[in-house]
Coordinates of N, CA and C in Angstrom, one line a residue:
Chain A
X448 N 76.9 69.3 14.9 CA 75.9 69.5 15.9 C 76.3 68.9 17.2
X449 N 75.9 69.4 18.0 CA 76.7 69.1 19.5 C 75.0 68.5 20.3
X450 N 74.9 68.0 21.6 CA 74.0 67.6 22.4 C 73.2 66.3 22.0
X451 N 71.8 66.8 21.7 CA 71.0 65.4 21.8 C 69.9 66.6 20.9
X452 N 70.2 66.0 20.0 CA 68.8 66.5 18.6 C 67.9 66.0 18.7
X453 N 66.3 66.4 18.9 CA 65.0 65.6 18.3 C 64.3 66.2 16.7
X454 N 64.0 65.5 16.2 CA 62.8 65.8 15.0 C 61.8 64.8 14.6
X455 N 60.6 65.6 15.0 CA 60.3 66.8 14.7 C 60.0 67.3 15.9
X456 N 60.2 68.7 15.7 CA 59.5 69.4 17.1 C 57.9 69.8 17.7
X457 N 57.4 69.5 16.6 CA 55.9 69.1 16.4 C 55.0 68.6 15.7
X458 N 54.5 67.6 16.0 CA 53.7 66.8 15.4 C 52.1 66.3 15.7
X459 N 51.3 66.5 14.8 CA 50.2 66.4 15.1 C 49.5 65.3 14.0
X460 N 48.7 64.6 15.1 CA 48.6 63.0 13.9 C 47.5 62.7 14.4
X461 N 46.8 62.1 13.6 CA 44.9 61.4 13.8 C 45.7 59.7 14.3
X462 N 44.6 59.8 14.7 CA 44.3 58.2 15.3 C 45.0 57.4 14.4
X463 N 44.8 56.9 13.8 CA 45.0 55.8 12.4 C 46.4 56.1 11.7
X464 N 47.1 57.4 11.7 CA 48.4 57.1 11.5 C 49.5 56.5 11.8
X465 N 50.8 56.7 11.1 CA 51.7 56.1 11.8 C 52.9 57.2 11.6
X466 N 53.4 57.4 12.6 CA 54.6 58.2 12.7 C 56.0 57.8 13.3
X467 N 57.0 58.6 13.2 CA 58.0 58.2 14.3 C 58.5 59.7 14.9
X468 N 59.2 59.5 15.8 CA 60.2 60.5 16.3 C 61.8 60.1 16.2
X469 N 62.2 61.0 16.2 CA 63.7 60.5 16.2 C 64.5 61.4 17.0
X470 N 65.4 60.4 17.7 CA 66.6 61.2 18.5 C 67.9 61.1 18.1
X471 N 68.9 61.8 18.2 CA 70.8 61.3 18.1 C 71.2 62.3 18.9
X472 N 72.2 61.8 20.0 CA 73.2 62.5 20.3 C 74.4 61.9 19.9
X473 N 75.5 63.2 20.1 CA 76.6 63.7 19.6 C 77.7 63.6 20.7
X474 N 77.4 62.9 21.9 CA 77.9 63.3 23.5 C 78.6 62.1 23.6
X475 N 78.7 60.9 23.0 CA 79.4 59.7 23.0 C 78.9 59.0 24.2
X476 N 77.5 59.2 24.6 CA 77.3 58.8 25.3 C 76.3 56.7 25.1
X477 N 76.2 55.8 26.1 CA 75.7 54.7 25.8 C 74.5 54.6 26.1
X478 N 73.7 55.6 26.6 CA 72.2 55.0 27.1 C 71.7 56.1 26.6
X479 N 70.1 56.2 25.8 CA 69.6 57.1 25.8 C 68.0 56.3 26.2
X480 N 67.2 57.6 26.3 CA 66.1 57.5 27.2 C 64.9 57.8 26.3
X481 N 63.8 57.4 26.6 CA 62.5 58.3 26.0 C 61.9 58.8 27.0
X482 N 61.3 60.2 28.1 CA 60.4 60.4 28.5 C 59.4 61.2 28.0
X483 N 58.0 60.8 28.7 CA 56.8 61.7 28.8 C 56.7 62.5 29.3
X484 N 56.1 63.9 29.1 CA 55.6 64.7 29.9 C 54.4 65.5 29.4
X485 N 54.0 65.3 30.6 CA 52.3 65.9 30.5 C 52.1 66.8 30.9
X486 N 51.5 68.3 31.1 CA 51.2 69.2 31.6 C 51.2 68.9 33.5
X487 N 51.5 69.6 34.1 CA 51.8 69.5 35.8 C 52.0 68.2 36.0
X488 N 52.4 67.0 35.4 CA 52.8 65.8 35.8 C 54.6 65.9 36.1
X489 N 55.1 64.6 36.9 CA 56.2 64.6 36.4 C 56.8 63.7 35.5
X490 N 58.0 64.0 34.6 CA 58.3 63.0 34.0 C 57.6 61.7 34.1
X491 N 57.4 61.3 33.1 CA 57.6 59.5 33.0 C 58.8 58.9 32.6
X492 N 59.0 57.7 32.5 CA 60.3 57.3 31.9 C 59.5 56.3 31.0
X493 N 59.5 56.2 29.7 CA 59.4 54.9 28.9 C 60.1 53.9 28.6
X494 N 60.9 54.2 28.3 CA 62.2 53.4 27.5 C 63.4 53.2 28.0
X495 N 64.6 52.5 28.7 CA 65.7 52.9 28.5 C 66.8 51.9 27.7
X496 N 67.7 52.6 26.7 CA 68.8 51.6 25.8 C 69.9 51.7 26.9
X497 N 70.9 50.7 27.2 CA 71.8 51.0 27.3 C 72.9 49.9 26.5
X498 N 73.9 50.8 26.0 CA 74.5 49.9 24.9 C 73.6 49.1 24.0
X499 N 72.7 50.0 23.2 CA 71.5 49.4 22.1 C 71.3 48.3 23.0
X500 N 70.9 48.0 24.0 CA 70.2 46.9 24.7 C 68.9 47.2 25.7
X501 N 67.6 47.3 25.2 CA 66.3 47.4 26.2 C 66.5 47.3 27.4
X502 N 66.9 47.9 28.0 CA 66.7 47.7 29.8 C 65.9 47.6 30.2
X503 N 64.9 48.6 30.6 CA 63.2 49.3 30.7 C 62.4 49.1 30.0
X504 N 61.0 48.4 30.5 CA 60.0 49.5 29.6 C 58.9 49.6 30.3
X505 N 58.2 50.6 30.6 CA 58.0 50.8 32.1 C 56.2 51.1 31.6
X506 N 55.9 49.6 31.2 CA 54.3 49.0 30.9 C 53.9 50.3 30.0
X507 N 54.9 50.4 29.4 CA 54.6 51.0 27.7 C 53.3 50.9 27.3
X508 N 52.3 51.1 27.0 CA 51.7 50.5 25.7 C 52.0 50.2 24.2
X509 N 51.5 49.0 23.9 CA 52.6 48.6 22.4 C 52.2 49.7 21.6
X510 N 51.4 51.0 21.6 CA 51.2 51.6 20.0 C 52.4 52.4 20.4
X511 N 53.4 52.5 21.2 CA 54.7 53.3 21.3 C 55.6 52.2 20.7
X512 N 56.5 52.3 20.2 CA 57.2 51.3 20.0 C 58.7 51.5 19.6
X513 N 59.8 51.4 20.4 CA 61.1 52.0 20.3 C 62.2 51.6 19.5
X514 N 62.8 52.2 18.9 CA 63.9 51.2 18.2 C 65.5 51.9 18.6
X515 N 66.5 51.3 18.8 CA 67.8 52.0 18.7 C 68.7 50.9 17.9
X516 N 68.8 51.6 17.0 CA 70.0 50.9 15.8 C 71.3 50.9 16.4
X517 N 72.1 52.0 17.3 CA 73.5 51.9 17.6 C 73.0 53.2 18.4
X518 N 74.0 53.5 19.7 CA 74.2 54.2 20.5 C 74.1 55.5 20.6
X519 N 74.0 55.8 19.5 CA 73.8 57.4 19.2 C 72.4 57.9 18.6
X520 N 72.0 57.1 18.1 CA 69.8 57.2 17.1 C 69.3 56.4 18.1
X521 N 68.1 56.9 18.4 CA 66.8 56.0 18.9 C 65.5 57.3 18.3
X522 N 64.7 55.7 17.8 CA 63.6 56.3 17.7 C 62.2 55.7 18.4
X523 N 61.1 56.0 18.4 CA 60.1 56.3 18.7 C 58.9 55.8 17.3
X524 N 58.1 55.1 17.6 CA 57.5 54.7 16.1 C 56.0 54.9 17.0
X525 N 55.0 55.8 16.6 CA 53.9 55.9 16.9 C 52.7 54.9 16.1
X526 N 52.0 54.3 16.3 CA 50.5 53.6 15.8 C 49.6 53.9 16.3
X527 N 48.2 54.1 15.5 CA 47.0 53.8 16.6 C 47.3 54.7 17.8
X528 N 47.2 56.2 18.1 CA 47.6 56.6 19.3 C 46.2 57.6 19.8
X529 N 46.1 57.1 20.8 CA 45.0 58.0 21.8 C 45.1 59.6 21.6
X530 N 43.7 60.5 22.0 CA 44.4 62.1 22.5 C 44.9 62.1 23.5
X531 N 45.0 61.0 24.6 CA 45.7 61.0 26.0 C 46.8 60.8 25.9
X532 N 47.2 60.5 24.9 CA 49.1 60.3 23.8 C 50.0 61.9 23.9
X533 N 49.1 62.5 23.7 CA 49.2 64.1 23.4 C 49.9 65.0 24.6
X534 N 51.4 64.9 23.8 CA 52.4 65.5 25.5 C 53.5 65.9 24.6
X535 N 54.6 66.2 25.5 CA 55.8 66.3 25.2 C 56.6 65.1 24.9
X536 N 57.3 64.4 24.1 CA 58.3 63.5 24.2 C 59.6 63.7 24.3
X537 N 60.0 63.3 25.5 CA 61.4 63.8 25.6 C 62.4 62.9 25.2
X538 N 63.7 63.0 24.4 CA 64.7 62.3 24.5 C 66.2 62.6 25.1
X539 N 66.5 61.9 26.3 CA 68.1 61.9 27.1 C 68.8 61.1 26.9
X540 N 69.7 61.5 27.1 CA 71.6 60.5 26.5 C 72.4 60.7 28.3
X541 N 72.5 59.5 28.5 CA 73.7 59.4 30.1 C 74.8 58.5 29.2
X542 N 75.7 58.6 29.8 CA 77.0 58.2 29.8 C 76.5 56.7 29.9
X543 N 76.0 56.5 31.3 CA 75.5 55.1 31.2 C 74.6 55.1 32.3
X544 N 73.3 54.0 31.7 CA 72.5 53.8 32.7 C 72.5 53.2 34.1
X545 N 71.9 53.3 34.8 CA 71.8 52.3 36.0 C 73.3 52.9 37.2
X546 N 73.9 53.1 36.8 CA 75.5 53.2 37.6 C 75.3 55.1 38.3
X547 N 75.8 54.8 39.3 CA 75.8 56.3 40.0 C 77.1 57.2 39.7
X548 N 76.5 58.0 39.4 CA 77.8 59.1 38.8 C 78.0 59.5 37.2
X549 N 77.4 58.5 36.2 CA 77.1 58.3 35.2 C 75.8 58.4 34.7
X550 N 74.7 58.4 35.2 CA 73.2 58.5 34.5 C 73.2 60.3 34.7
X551 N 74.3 61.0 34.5 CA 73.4 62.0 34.9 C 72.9 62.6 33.1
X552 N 71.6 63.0 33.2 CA 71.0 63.3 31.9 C 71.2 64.6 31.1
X553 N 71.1 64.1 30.1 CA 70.9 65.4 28.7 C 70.3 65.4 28.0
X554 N 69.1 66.1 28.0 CA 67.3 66.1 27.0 C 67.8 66.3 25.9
X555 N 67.0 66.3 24.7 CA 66.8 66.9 23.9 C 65.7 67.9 24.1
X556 N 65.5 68.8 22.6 CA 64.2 70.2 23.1 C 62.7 69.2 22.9
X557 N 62.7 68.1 22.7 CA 61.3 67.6 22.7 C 60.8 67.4 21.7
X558 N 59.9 67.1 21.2 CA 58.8 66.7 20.4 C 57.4 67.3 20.7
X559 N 56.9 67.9 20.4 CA 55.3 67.9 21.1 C 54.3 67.4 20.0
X560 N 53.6 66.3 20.8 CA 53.0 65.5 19.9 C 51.4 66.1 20.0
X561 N 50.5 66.0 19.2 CA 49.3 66.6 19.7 C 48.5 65.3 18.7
X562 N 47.6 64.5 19.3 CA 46.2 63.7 18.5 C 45.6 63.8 18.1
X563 N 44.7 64.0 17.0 CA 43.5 64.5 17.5 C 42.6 63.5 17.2
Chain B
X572 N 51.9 56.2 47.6 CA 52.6 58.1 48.4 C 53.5 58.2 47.2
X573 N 54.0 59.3 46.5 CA 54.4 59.5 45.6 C 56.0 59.2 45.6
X574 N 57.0 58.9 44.8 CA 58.2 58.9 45.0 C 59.1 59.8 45.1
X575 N 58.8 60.8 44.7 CA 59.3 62.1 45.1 C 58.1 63.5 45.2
X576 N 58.0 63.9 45.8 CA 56.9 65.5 46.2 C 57.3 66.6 46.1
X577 N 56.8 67.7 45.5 CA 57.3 68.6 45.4 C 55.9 69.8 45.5
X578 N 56.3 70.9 46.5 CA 55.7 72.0 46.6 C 55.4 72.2 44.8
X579 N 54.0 72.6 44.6 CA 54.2 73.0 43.2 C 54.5 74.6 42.7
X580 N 54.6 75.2 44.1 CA 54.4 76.9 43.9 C 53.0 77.2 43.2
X581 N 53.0 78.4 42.7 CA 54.4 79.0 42.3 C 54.7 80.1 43.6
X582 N 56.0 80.0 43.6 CA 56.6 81.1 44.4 C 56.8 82.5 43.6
X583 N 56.3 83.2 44.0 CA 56.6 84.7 43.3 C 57.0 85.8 44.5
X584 N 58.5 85.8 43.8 CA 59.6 86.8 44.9 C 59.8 88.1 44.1
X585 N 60.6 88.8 44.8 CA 60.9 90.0 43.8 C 62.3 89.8 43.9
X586 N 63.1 90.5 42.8 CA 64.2 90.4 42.5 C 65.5 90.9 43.7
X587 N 66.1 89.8 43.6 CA 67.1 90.4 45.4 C 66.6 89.7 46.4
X588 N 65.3 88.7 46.2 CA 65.2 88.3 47.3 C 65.7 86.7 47.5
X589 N 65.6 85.9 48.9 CA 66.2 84.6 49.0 C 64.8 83.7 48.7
X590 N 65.0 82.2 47.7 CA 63.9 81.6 47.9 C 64.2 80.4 48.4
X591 N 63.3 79.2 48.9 CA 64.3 78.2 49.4 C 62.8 77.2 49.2
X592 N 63.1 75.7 48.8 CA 61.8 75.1 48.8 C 62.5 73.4 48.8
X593 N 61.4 72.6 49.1 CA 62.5 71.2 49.5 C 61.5 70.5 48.4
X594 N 62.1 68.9 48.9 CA 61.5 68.1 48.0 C 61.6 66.6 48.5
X595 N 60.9 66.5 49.1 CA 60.6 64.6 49.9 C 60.8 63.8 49.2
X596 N 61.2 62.3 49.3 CA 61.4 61.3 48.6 C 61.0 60.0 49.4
X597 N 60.6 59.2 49.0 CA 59.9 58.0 49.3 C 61.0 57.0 49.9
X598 N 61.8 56.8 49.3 CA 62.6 55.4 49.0 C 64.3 56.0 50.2
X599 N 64.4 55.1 51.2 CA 65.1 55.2 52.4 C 66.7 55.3 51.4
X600 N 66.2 54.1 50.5 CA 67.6 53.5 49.9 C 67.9 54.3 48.8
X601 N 67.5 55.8 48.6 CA 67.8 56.4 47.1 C 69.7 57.1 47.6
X602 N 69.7 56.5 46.0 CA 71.6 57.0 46.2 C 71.7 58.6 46.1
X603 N 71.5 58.7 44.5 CA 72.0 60.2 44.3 C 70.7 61.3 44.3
X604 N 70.9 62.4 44.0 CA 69.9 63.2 44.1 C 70.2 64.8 43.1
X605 N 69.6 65.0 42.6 CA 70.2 66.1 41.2 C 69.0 67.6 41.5
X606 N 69.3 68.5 41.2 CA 67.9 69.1 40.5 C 68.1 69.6 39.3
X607 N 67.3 69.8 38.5 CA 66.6 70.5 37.2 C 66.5 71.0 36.9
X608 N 66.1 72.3 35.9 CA 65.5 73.6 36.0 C 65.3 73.3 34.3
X609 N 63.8 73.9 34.3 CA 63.2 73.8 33.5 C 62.8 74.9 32.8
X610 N 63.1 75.3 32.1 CA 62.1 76.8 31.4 C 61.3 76.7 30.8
X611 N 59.9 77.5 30.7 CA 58.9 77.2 29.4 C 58.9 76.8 28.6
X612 N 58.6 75.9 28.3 CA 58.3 75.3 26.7 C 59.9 74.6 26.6
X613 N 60.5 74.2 27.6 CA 62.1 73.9 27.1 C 62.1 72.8 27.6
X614 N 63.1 71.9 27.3 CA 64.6 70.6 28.2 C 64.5 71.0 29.1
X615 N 64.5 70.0 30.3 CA 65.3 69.8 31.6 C 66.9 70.3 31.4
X616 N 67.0 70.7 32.0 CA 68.9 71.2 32.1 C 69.0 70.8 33.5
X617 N 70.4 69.8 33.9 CA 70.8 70.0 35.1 C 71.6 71.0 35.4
X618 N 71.0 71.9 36.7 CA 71.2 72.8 37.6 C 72.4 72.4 38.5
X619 N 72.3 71.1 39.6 CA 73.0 70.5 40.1 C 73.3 69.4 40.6
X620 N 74.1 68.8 41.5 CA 73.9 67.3 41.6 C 74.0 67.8 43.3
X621 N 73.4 67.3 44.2 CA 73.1 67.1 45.7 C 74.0 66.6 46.6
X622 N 75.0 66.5 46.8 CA 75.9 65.9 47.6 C 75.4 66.0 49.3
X623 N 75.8 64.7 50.2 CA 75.9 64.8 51.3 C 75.8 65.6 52.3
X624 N 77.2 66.5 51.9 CA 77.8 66.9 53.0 C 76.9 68.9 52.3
X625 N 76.2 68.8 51.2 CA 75.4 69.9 51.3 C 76.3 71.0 49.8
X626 N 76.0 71.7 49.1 CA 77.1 71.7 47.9 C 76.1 73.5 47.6
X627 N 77.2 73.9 47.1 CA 76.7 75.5 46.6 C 77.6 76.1 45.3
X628 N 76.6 76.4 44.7 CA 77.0 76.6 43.3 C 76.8 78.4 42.7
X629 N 77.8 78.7 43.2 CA 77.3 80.4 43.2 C 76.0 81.1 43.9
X630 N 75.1 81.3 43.4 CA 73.8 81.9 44.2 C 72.7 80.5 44.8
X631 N 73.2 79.7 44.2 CA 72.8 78.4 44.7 C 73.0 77.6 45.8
X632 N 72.0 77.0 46.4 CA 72.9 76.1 47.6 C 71.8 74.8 47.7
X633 N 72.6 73.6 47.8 CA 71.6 72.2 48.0 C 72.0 71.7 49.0
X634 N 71.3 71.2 49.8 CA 70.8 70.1 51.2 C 70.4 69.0 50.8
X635 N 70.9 68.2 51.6 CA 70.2 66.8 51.5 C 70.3 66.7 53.1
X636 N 69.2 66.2 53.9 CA 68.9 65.4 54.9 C 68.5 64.2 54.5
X637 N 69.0 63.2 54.7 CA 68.9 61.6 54.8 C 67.6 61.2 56.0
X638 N 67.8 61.7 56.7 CA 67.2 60.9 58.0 C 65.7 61.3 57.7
X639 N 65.2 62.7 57.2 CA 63.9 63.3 56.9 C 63.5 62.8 55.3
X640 N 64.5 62.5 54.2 CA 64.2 61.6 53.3 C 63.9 64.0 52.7
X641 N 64.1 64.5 52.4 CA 64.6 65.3 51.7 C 65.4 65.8 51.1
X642 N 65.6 67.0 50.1 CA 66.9 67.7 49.6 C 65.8 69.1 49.7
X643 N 67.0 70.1 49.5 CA 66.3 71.3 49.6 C 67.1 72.2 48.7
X644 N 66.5 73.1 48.1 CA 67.5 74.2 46.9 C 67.3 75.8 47.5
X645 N 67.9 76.5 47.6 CA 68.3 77.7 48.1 C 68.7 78.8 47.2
X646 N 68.0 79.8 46.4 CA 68.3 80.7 45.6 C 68.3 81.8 46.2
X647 N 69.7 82.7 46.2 CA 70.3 83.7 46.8 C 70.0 84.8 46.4
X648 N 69.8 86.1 46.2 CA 70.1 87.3 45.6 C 69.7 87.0 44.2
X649 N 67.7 86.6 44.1 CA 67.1 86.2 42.9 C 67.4 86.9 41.6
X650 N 67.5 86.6 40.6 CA 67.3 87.4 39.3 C 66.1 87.2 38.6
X651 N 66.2 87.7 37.5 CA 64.6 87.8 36.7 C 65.1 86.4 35.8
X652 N 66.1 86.0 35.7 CA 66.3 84.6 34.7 C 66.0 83.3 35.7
X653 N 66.3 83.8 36.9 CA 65.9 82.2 37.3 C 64.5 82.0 37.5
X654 N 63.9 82.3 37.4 CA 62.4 82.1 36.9 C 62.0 80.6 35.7
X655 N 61.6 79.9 36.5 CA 61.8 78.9 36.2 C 61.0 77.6 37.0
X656 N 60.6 76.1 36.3 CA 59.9 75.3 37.2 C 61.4 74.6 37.7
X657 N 61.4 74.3 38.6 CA 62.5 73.3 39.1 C 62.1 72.1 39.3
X658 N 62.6 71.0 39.2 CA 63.0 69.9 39.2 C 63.7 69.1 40.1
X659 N 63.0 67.9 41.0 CA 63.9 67.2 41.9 C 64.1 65.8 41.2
X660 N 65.2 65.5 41.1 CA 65.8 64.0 40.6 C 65.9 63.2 41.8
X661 N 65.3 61.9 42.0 CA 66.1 61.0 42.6 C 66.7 60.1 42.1
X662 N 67.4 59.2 42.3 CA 68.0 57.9 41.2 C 68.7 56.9 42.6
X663 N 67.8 55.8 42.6 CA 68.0 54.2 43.4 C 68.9 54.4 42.6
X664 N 70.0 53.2 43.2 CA 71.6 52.6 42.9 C 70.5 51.0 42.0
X665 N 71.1 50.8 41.3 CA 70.9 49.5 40.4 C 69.2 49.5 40.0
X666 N 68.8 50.5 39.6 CA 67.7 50.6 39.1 C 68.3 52.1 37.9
X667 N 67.6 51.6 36.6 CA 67.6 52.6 35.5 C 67.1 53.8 35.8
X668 N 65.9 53.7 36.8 CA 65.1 55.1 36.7 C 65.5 56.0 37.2
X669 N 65.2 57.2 37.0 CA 65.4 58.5 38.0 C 63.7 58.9 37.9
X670 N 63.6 59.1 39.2 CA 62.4 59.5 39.6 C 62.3 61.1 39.7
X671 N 61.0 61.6 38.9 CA 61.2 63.1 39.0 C 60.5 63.3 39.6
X672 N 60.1 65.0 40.0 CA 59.2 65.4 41.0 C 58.6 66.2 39.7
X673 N 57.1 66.6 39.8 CA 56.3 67.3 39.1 C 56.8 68.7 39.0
X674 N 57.6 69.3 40.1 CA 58.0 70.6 39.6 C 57.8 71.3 40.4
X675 N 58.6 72.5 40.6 CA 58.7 73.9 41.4 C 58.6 75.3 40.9
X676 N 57.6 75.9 40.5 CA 57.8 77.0 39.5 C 58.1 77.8 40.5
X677 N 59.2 79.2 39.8 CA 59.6 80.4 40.7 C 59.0 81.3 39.6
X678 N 59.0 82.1 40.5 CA 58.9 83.0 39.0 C 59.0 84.5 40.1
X679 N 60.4 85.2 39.5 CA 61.1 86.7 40.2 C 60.2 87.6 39.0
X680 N 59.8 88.6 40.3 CA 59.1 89.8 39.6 C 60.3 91.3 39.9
X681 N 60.4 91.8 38.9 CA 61.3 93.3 38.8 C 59.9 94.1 39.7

């Protein structure tokens, strides 16, 4: 597999469960990313790893909750989540964050999460 | 005031024609500048990265003005595939974030 894989590609969860998402890229890259997207908004940024190390977290709410084991997996652990939760979840891989020349990004196809 | 702005369209051109649409940015101090392209229901894919001195990528062409705090994208001799929301990136130097713009939809009619 080549790029930045997500699964699942959709997911639909009540209030009270618990879920995750999961990302890997294949790109050798050190940072990967979680964003949001909502219908005509733009991106959010949630999360950023760089070198499995939290950089970011850009007033998250805790029922998101990120994990990355090593530079290539991060996931995403849902709890307790609102229908205002209900979006796209994106995952990106840069070479490396923060440095110019190097963050430039590669999504994965997403997640679409739906509440109800 | 938003960090980056973007006309939302949609622009609807016919095929053969030029479209051209900019994208403001907030922050005096932003380093680089990219755009996106987005297709329904898909990933961000970068399109291209914005250079200074102005950069053109086959039917493509990007601006950046500094002093007006914009970039501008320029599609030449449209097709029916570039139909598409576009995307403006900013990205501050020593900050993780890249700041996106809500979007540019085109959309070329035959």
């Amino acid at each position: 597999e080549t790029g930045v894989t997500q699964t699942p590609r959709h997911l639909v969860m009540g209030m009270t469960n618990k879920k995750s998402l999961k990302c890997e890229q294949h790109l050798g890259h050190n940072a990967m990313y979680w964003y949001k997207q909502s219908a005509k908004k733009p991106l959010e940024l949630m999360f950023v790893y760089n070198f499995k190390e939290q950089t970011e977290n850009n007033s998250v709410p805790s029922r998101f909750s990120p994990e990355c084991p090593n530079s290539s997996h991060l996931f995403l652990h849902l709890h307790t989540l609102q229908p205002e939760d209900s979006a796209l979840y994106l995952c990106a891989s840069s070479q490396v964050a923060g440095i110019t020349g190097a963050n430039v990004l590669t999504f994965g196809a997403g997640s679409r999460l739906t509440v109800l | 005031r938003k960090e980056v702005e973007q006309d939302p369209g949609p622009f609807n051109v016919p095929e053969g024609a030029t479209v051209a649409f900019n994208c403001t940015y907030s922050n005096s101090a932003s380093q680089s500048f990219f755009w996106y392209r987005q297709d329904c229901r898909k990933e961000p894919k970068l399109l291209m990265s914005v250079y200074s001195s102005g950069n053109e990528d086959g039917r493509f062409t990007a601006q950046l003005n500094r002093a007006s705090q914009y970039i501008s994208l320029l599609i030449r001799d449209s097709k029916l595939s570039d139909s598409a929301t576009y995307l403006c990136v900013v990205y501050l130097s020593n900050d993780y974030k890249l700041s996106f713009g809500a979007g540019t939809t085109v959309t070329v009619r035959a």
